[in-house]
Short mmCIF file of C-alpha atoms in Angstrom, two decimals:
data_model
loop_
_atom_site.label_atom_id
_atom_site.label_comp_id
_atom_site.label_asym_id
_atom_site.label_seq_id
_atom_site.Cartn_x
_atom_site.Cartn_y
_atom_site.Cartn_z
CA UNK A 1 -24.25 -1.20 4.26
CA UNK A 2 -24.47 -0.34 7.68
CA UNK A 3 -22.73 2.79 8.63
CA UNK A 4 -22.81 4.71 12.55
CA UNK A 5 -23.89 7.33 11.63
CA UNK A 6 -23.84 9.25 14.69
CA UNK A 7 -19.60 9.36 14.92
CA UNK A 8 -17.82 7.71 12.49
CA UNK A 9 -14.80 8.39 13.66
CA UNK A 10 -15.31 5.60 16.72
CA UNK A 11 -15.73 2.38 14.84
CA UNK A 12 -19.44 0.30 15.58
CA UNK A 13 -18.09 -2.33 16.80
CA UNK A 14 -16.56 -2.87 20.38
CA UNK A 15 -13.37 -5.50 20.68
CA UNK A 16 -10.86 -6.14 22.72
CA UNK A 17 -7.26 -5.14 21.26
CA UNK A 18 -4.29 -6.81 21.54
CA UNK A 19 -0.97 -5.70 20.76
CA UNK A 20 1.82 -8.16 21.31
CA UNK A 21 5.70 -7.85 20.77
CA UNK A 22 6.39 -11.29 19.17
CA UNK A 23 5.56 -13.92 16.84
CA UNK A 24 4.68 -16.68 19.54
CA UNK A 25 2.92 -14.26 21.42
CA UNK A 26 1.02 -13.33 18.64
CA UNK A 27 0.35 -16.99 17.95
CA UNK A 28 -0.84 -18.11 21.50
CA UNK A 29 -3.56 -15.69 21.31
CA UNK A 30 -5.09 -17.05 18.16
CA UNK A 31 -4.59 -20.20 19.42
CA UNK A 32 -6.52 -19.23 22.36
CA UNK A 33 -9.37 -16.68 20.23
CA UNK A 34 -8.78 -18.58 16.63
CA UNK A 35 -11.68 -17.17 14.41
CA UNK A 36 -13.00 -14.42 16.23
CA UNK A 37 -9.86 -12.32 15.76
CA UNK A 38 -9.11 -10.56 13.09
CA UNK A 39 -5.18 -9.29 12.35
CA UNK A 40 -4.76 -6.04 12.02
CA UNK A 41 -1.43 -5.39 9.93
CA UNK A 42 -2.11 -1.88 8.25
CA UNK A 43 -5.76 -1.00 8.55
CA UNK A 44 -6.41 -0.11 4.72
CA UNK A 45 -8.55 -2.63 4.06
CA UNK A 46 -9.29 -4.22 7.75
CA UNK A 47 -10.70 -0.87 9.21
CA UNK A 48 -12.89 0.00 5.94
CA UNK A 49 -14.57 -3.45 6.54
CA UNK A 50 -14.99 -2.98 10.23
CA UNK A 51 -16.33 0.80 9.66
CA UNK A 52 -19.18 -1.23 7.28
CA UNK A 53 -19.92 -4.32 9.07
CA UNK A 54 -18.80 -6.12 7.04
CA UNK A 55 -16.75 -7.42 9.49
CA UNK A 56 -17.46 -7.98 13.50
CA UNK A 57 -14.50 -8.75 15.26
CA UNK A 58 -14.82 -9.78 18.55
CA UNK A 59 -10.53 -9.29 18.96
CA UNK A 60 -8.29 -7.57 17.09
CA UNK A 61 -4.40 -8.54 17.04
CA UNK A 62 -2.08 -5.61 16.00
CA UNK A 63 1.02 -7.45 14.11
CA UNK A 64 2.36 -3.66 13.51
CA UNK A 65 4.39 -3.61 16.51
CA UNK A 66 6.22 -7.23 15.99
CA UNK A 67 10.04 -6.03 14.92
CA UNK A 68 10.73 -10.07 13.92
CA UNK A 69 8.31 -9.48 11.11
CA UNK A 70 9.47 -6.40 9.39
CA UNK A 71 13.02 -6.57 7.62
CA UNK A 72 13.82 -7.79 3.97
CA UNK A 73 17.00 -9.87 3.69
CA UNK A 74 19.00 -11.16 0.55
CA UNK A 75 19.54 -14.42 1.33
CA UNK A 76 21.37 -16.72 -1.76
CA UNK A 77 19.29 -16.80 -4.47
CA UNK A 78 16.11 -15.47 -2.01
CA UNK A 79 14.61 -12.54 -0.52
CA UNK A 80 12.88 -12.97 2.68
CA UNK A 81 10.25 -10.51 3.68
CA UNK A 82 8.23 -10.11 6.61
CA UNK A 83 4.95 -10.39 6.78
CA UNK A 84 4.82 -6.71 8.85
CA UNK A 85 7.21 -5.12 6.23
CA UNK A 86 5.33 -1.86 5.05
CA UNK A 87 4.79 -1.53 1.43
CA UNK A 88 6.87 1.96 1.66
CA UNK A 89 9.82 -0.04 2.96
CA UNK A 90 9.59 -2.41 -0.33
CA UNK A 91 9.53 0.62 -2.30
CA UNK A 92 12.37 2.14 -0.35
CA UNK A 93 14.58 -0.88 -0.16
CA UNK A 94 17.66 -0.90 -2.79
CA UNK A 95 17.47 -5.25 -2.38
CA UNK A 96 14.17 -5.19 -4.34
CA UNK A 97 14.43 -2.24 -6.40
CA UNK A 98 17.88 -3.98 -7.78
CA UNK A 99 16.80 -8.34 -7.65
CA UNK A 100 13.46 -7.81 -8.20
CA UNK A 101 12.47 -4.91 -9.95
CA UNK A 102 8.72 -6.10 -10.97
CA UNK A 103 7.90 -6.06 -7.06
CA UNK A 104 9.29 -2.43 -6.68
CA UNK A 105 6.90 -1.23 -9.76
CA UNK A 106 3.77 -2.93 -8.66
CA UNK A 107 4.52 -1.87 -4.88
CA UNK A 108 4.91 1.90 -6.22
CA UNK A 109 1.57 1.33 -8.28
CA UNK A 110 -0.62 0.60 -5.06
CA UNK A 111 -2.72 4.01 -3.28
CA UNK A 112 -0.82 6.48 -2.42
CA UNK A 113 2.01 7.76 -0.09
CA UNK A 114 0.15 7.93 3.15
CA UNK A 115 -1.34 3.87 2.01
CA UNK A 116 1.68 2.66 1.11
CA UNK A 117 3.09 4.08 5.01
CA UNK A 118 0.14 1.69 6.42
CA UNK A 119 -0.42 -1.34 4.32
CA UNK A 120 1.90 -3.75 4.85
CA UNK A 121 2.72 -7.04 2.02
CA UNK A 122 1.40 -9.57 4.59
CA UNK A 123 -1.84 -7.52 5.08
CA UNK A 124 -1.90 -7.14 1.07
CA UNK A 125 -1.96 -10.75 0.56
CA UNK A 126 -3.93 -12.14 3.53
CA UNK A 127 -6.72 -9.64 2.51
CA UNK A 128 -6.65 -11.68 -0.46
CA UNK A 129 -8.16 -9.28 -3.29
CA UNK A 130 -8.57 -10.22 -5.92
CA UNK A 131 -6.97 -6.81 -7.45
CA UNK A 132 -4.14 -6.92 -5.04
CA UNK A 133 -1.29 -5.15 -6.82
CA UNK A 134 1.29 -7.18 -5.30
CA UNK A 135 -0.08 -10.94 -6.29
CA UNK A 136 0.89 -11.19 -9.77
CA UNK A 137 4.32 -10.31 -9.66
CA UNK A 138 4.78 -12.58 -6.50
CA UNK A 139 3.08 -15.64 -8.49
CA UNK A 140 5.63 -15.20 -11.50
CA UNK A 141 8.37 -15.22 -9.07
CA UNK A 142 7.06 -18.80 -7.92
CA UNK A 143 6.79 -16.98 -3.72
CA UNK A 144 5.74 -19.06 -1.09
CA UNK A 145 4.37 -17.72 2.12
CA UNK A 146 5.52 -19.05 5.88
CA UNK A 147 2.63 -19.56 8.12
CA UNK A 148 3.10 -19.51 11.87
CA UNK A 149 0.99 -21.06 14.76
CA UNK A 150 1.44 -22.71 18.09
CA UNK A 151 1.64 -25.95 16.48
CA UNK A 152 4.54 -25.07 14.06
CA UNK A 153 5.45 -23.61 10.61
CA UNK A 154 4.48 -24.29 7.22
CA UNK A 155 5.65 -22.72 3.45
CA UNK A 156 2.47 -22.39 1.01
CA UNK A 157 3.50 -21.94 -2.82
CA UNK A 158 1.42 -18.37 -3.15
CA UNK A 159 -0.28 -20.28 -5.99
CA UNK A 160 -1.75 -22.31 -3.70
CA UNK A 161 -2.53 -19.40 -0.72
CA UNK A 162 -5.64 -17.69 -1.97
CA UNK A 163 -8.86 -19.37 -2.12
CA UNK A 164 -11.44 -16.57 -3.13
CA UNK A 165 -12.08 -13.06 -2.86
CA UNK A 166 -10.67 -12.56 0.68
CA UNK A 167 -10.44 -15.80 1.55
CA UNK A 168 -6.78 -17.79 1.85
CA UNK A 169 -5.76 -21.61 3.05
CA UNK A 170 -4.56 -19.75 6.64
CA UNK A 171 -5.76 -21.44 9.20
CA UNK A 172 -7.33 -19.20 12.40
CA UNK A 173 -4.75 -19.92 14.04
CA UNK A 174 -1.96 -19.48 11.71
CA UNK A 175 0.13 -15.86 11.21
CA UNK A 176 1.52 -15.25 8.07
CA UNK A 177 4.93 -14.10 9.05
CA UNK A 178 7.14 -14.57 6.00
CA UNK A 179 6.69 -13.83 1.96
CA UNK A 180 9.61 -15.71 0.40
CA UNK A 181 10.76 -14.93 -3.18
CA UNK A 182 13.39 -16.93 -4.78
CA UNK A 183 15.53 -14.83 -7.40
CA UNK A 184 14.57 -15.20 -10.80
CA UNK A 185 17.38 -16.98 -13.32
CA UNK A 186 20.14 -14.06 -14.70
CA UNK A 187 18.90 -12.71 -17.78
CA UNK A 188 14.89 -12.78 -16.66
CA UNK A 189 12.81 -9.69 -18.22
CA UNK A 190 10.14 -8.89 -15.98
CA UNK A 191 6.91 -6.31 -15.95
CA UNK A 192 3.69 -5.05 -14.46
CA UNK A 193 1.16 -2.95 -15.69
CA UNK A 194 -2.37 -1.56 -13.82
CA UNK A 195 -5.09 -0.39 -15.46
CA UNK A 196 -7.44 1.82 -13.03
CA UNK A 197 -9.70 4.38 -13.11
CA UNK A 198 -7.55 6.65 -11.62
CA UNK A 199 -3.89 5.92 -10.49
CA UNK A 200 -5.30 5.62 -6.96
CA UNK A 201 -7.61 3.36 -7.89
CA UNK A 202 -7.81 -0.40 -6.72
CA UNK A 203 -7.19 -2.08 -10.50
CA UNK A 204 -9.88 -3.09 -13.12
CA UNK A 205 -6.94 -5.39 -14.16
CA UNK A 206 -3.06 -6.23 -13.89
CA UNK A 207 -0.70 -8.12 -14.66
CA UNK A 208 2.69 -9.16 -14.44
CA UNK A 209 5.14 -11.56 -16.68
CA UNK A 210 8.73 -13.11 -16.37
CA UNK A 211 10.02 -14.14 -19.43
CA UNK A 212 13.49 -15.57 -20.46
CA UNK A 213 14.76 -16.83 -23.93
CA UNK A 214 17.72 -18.74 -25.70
CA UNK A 215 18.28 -16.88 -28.60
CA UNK A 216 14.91 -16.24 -29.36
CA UNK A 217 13.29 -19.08 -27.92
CA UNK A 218 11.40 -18.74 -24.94
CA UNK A 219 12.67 -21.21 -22.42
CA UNK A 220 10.82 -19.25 -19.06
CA UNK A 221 7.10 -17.61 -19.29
CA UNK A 222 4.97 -17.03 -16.42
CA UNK A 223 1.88 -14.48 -16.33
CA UNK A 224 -0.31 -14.25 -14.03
CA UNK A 225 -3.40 -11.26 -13.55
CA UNK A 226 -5.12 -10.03 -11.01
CA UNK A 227 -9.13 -8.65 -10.56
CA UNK A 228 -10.06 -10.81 -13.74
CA UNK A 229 -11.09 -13.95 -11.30
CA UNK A 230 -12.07 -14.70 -8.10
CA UNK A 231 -7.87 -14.90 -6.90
CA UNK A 232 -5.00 -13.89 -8.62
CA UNK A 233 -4.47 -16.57 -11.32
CA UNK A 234 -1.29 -17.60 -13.00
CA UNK A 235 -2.58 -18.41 -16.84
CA UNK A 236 -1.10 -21.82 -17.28
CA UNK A 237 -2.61 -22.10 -20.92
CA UNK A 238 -1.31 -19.08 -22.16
CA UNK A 239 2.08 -19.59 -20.87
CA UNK A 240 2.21 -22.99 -23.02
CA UNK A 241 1.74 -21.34 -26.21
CA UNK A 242 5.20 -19.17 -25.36
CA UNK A 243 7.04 -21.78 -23.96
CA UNK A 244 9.51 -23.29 -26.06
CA UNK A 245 8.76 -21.54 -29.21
CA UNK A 246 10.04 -18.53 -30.90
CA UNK A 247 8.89 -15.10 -29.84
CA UNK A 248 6.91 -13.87 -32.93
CA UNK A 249 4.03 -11.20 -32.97
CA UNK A 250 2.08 -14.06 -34.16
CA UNK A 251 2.41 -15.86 -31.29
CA UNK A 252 2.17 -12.70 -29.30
CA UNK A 253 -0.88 -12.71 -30.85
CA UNK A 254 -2.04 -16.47 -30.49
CA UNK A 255 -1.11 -15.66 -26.57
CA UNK A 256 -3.39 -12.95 -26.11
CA UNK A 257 -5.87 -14.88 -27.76
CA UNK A 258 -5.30 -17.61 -25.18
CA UNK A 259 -5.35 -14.96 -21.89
CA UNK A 260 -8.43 -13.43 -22.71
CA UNK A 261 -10.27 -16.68 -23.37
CA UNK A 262 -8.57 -18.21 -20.47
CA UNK A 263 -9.63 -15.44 -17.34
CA UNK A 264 -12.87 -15.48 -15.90
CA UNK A 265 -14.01 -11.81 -14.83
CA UNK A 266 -16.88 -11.06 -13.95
CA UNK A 267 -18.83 -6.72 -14.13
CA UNK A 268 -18.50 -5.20 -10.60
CA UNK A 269 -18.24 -2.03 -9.44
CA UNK A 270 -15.14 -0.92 -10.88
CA UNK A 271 -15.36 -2.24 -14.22
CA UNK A 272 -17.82 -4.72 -16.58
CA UNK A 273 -16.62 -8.60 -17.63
CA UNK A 274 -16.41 -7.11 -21.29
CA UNK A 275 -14.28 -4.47 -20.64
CA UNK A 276 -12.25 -6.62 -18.86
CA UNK A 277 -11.76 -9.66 -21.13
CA UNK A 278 -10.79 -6.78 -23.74
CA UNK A 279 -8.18 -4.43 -21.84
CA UNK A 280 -6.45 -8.56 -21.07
CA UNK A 281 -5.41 -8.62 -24.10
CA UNK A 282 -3.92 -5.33 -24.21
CA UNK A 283 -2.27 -5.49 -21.21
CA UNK A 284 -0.62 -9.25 -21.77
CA UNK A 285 0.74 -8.19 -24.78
CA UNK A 286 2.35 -4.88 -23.87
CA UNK A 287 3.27 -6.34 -20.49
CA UNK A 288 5.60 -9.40 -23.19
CA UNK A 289 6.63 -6.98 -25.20
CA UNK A 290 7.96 -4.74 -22.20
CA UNK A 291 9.28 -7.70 -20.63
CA UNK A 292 10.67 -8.94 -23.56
CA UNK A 293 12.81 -5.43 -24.34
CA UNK A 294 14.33 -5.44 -20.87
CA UNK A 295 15.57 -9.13 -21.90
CA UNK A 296 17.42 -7.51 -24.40
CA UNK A 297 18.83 -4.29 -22.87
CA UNK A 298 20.49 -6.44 -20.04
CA UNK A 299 21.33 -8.20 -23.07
CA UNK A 300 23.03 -5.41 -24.08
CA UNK A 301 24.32 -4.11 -20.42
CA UNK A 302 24.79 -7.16 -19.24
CA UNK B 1 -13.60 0.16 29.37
CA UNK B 2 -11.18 2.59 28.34
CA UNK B 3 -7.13 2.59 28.74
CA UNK B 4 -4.71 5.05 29.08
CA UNK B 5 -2.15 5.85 26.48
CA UNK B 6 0.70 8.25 26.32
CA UNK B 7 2.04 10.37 23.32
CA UNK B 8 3.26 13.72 21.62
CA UNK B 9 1.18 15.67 19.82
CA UNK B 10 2.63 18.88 18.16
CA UNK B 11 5.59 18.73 20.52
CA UNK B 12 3.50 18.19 23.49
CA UNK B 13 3.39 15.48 26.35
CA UNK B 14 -0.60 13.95 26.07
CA UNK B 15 -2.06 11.70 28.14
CA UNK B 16 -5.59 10.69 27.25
CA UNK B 17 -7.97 7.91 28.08
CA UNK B 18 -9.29 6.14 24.53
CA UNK B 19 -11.59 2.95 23.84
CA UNK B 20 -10.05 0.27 21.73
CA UNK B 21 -12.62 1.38 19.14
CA UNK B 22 -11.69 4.91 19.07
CA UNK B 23 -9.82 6.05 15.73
CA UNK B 24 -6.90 8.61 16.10
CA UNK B 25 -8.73 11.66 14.29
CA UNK B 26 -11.89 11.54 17.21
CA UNK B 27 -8.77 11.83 19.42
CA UNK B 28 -7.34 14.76 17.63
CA UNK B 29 -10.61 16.91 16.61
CA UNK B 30 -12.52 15.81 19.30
CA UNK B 31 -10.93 14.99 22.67
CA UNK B 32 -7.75 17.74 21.69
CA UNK B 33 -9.92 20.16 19.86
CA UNK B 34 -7.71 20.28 17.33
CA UNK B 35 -10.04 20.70 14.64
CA UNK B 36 -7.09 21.84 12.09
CA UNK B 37 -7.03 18.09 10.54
CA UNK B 38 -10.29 17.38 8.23
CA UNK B 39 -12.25 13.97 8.77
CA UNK B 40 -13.46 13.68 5.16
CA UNK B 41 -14.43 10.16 3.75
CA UNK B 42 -13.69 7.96 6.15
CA UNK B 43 -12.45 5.24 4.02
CA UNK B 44 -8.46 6.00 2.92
CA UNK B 45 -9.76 7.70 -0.25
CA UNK B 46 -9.25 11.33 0.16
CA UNK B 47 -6.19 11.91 2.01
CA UNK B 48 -8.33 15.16 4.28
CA UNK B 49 -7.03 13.59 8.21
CA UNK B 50 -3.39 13.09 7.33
CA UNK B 51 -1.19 13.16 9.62
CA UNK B 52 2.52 12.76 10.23
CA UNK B 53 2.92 9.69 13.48
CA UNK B 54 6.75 9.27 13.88
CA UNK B 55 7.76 11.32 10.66
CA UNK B 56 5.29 9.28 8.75
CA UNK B 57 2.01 10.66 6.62
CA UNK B 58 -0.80 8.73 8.01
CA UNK B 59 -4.42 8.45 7.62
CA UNK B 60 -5.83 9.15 10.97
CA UNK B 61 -9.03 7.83 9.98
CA UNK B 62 -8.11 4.27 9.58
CA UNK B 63 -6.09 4.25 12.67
CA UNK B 64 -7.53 3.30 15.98
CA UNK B 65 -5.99 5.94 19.00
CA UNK B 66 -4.41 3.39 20.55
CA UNK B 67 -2.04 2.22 18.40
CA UNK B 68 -0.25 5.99 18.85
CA UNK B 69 0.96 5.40 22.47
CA UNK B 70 4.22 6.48 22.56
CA UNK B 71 4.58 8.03 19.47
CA UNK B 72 4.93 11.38 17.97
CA UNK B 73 2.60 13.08 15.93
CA UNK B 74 2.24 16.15 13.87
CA UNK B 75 -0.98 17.64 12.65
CA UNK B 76 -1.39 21.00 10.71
CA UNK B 77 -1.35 23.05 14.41
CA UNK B 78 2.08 21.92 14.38
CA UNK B 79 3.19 23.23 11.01
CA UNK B 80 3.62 26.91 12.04
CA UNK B 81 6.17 28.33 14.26
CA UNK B 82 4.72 31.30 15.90
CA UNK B 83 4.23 32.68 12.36
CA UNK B 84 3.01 30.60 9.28
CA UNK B 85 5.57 28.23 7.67
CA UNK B 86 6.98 28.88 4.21
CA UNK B 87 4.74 26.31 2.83
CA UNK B 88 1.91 27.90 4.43
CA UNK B 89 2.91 30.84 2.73
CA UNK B 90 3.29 29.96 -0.81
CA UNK B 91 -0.24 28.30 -0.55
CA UNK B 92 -1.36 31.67 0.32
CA UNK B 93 0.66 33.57 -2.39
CA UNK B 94 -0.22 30.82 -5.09
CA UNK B 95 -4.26 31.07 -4.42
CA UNK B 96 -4.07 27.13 -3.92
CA UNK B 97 -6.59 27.67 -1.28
CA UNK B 98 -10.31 27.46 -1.85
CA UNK B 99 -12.61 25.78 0.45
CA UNK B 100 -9.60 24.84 2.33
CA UNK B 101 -10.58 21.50 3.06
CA UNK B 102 -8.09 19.27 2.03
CA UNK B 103 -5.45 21.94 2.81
CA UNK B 104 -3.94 20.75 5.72
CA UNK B 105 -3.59 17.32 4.15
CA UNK B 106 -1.51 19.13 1.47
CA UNK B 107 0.24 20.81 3.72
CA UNK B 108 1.42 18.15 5.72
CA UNK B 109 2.17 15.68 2.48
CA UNK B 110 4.00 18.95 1.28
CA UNK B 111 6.10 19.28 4.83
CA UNK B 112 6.86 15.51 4.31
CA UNK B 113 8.02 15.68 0.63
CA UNK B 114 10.26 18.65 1.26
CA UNK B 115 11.69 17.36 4.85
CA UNK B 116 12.92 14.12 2.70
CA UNK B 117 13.63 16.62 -0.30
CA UNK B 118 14.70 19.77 -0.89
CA UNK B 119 14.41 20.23 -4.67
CA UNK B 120 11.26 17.96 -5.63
CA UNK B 121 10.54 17.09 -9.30
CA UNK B 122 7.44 17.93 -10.11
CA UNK B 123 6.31 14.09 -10.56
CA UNK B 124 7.54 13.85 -7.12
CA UNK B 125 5.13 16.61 -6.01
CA UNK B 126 2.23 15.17 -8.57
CA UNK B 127 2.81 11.29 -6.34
CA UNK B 128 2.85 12.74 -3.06
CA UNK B 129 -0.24 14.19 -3.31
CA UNK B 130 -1.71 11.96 -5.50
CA UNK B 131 -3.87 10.43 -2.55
CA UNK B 132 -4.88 14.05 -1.30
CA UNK B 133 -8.49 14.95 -3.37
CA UNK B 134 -8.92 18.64 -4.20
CA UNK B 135 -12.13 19.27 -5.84
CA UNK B 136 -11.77 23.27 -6.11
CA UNK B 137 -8.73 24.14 -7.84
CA UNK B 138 -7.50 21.41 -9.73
CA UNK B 139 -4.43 20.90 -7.87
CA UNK B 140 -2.15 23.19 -10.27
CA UNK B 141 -1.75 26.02 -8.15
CA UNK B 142 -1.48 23.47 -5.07
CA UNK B 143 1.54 22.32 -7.04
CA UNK B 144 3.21 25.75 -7.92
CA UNK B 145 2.89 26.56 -4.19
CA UNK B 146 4.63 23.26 -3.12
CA UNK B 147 7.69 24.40 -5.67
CA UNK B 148 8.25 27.76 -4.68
CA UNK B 149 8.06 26.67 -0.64
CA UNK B 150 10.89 24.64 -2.05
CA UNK B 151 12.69 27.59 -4.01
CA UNK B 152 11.89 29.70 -0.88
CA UNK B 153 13.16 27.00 1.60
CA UNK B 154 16.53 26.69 -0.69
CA UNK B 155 17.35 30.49 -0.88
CA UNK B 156 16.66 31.14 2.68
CA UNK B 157 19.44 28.25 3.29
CA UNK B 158 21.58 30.34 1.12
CA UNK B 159 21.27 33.15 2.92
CA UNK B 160 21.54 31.39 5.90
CA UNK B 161 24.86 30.05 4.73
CA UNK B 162 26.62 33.32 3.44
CA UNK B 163 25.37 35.00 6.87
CA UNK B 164 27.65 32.09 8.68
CA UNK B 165 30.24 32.91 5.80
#
C-alpha cells in the first residue's frame, strides 16, 4: 500500500476536478472523460482509495453539489431517492422512518454521525461493497436504480446492479441518479441486523428480511445478506423453504440450515469464512423472528 | 495549477489559493495555522479533524479544500467566545481531558449535539461520539462533561429568562 508519506493531508495523486450543477452536465463530461473519472459523491470510501492508490483518477466529478439529485419523495406506492441524498437525510426523513422502516435502521447502523453527514446512498451503492449496510434492505424491497448518460436513462433491478466487490453494471458513462423503492404490501414485517466488531465497524455480516403471512402462512419472504459473498445476495433457496408454508421453529430451523449452506464467504480482514457461515445462521433467524413479531404487533395496531 | 476559492472560517471572510488535490484539514492546520483541529488517521476512522462546514460535523480529512468554497466552517478556534465555552468548561471540570487529542473533535460533535438538543439522552451523547476514538479516558468522563454543559447551558437559559421576567 502506497502511502505519501511526506503530507498526507494533500492526496498523491494530481486530477483535474469538476464540479457541475446538473445532471446533464454531469453526464456530458463522462461522456467526454468516461473511465478515467471517478464520481465523487461523499468521499468515505472514494478518498480512502485515492489516499492508497488504489485508485488513480485522472478526473474527479463532484455529484455533491447537483440539487436534482438530493430529495426523497413519496410517490404512490414508491419512494424516490436521489442518488446525492446524504445518508443523514434518510435517517432524518419522517417518509422513510414511517414506509420503510428497515432502510431507516440499516441507514442509522452505518459509521458514525460525521459519515453518515458525507456518504451519500448513491455513493453507498456504486462503491458496491460487499458489506454495504444499505444493500440488503434495498434488495428485499425489490429497488431498482435509474442510470443517467448522454444517451438516455435506464432502471436496473438492484439485484441485477452489483457485479463484484466494487464493481456494478454502470457504464463509464452512466450517473446513477435515482434509487427507487416500491412500498412493500400493508402488513409486511421487516428487519436488519449488523454484526461488527465495533458499532463503527464496516460489517462481518448483515442482513435484512421482509416477510408477510396469511394466517400463519408465509405468502412474502425475501432475505438477502451482505459481506458473506462477493455482492450483496438475495438467498433465493432459503426463501423457498418459507414460502408458502407455515412459520414453525422447525422451519426456522430448516431455513437457517439453507442460508448458511447457501452464502459463500470467504476469511478477510475483518472476519474468517467460519465465523461467518456460523454468525448466518444466527442472524437469519433472529432477523425472521424480529420480522415476524412486528407482523404481529401491526397486527395488533393495525 | 492552483484556483482560488472563497469561504468563512470561524466567522471570518478567507480567501486562499488550493490545488484540486489539497484536503480541507492542510488548509486549516497548515495554510490558516489553525492547528486547534487534529489530523489523526487519515482514513474516516477516528473522528480527530472534525469539523462543522455549514452546521454540519465533517471529516476534514476526507474532504478536498475545494469543495468548501462558499461555505461556512467552524473548527475548535471558533468554539470560544473571548472566554472558553460552557462545553469547554465542563471538559475541564469533568477531567475528560488527557492527551487532548481527540478533544476538539469532542468538542465540536458535543457543540453539534447540544445546538440540535438541549437535553441529550445519554444514548444520544454515546452515538454522537461514537465515531470520535479516545484512547485515554475511556470516554466516561467525556460523557459526564457533555451532560452537565447541557445542565449548565439549560440553567443559564433559566436565568436568562427570569432576568427578562
Amino acid at each position: 500500500m502506497y502511502i505519501n508519506r511526506v503530507n498526507t493531508k494533500i492526496l498523491p495523486v494530481e486530477f483535474k476536478y469538476f464540479a457541475p450543477k446538473t445532471v446533464s452536465e454531469a453526464a456530458s463530461i463522462l461522456n467526454r472523460y468516461g473511465e478515467e473519472v471517478r464520481i465523487l459523491a461523499g468521499g468515505t470510501d472514494l478518498l480512502v482509495k485515492v489516499k492508497q492508490r488504489l485508485i488513480e483518477p485522472k478526473y474527479i466529478l463532484n455529484v455533491k453539489g447537483i440539487e436534482e439529485l438530493r430529495f426523497i419523495e413519496d410517490r404512490s406506492g414508491e419512494i424516490g431517492v436521489g442518488a446525492a441524498t446524504k445518508l443523514s437525510e434518510l435517517v432524518g426523513s419522517e417518509i422513510i422512518k414511517e414506509k420503510l422502516p428497515v432502510l431507516h435502521e440499516a441507514a442509522e447502523a452505518v459509521g458514525s454521525v460525521q459519515i453518515r453527514n458525507m456518504g451519500t446512498i448513491g455513493g453507498n451503492l456504486c462503491n458496491a461493497s460487499p458489506a454495504s449496510d444499505l444493500a440488503p434492505p434495498l434488495l428485499v424491497l425489490n429497488t431498482s436504480v435509474k442510470a443517467y448518460s448522454s444517451s438516455g436513462e435506464r432502471v436496473i433491478p438492484l439485484e441485477k446492479f452489483f457485479l463484484g466487490p466494487g464493481e456494478t453494471v454502470l457504464k463509464p458513462d452512466e450517473l446513477l441518479v435515482e434509487i427507487k423503492i416500491p412500498c412493500p404490501p400493508e402488513g409486511t414485517g421487516m428487519s436488519f441486523l449488523k454484526v461488527a466488531r465495533t458499532s463503527m465497524d464496516l460489517a462481518k455480516a448483515n442482513v435484512a428480511v421482509a416477510i408477510k403471512l396469511d394466517g400463519n402462512t408465509v405468502k412474502l419472504c425475501r432475505i438477502a445478506m451482505g459481506s458473506v459473498a462477493p455482492t450483496p445476495i438475495r438467498l433465493f433457496q432459503t426463501e423457498k423453504i418459507l414460502l408458502g408454508s407455515e412459520f414453525t421453529d422447525g422451519k426456522i430451523e430448516r431455513a437457517v440450515q439453507t442460508a448458511s449452506e447457501e452464502i459463500k464467504p470467504i476469511t478477510d480482514i475483518r472476519s474468517t469464512a467460519e465465523y461467518r457461515r456460523e454468525v448466518s445462521k444466527v442472524l437469519v433467524r433472529r432477523a425472521l423472528k424480529k420480522a415476524y413479531e412486528r407482523v404481529k404487533e401491526g397486527e395488533i395496531n393495525g | 495549477m492552483g484556483e482560488i476559492i472563497e469561504f468563512t472560517v470561524n466567522g471570518l471572510k478567507r480567501r486562499i489559493e488550493v490545488e484540486p488535490n489539497e484536503l480541507l484539514i492542510n488548509v486549516i492546520r497548515g495554510k490558516l495555522g489553525l492547528t486547534g483541529t487534529k489530523y489523526g488517521c487519515g482514513i474516516g476512522e477516528c473522528g480527530s479533524c472534525t469539523v462543522l462546514i455549514d452546521g454540519e460535523p465533517a471529516l476534514s480529512c476526507l474532504t478536498l479544500a475545494i469543495e468548501v468554497d462558499g461555505r461556512e466552517i467552524v473548527t475548535i478556534e471558533g468554539i470560544a467566545e473571548n472566554e472558553l465555552n460552557h462545553i469547554q468548561e465542563a471538559f475541564l471540570d469533568q477531567g475528560a481531558v488527557q492527551c487532548g487529542f481527540c478533544t476538539p473533535g469532542m468538542i465540536i460533535m458535543a457543540k453539534y449535539l447540544l445546538n440540535k438538543k438541549r437535553n441529550p439522552t445519554e444514548k444520544e451523547i454515546k452515538e454522537h461520539i461514537k465515531g470520535n476514538l479516545c484512547r485515554c479516558t475511556g470516554y466516561i468522563n467525556i460523557i459526564k462533561a457533555i451532560k452537565e454543559a447541557a445542565e449548565k447551558m439549560q440553567n443559564s437559559n433559566v436565568k436568562a429568562i427570569s432576568k427578562e421576567l
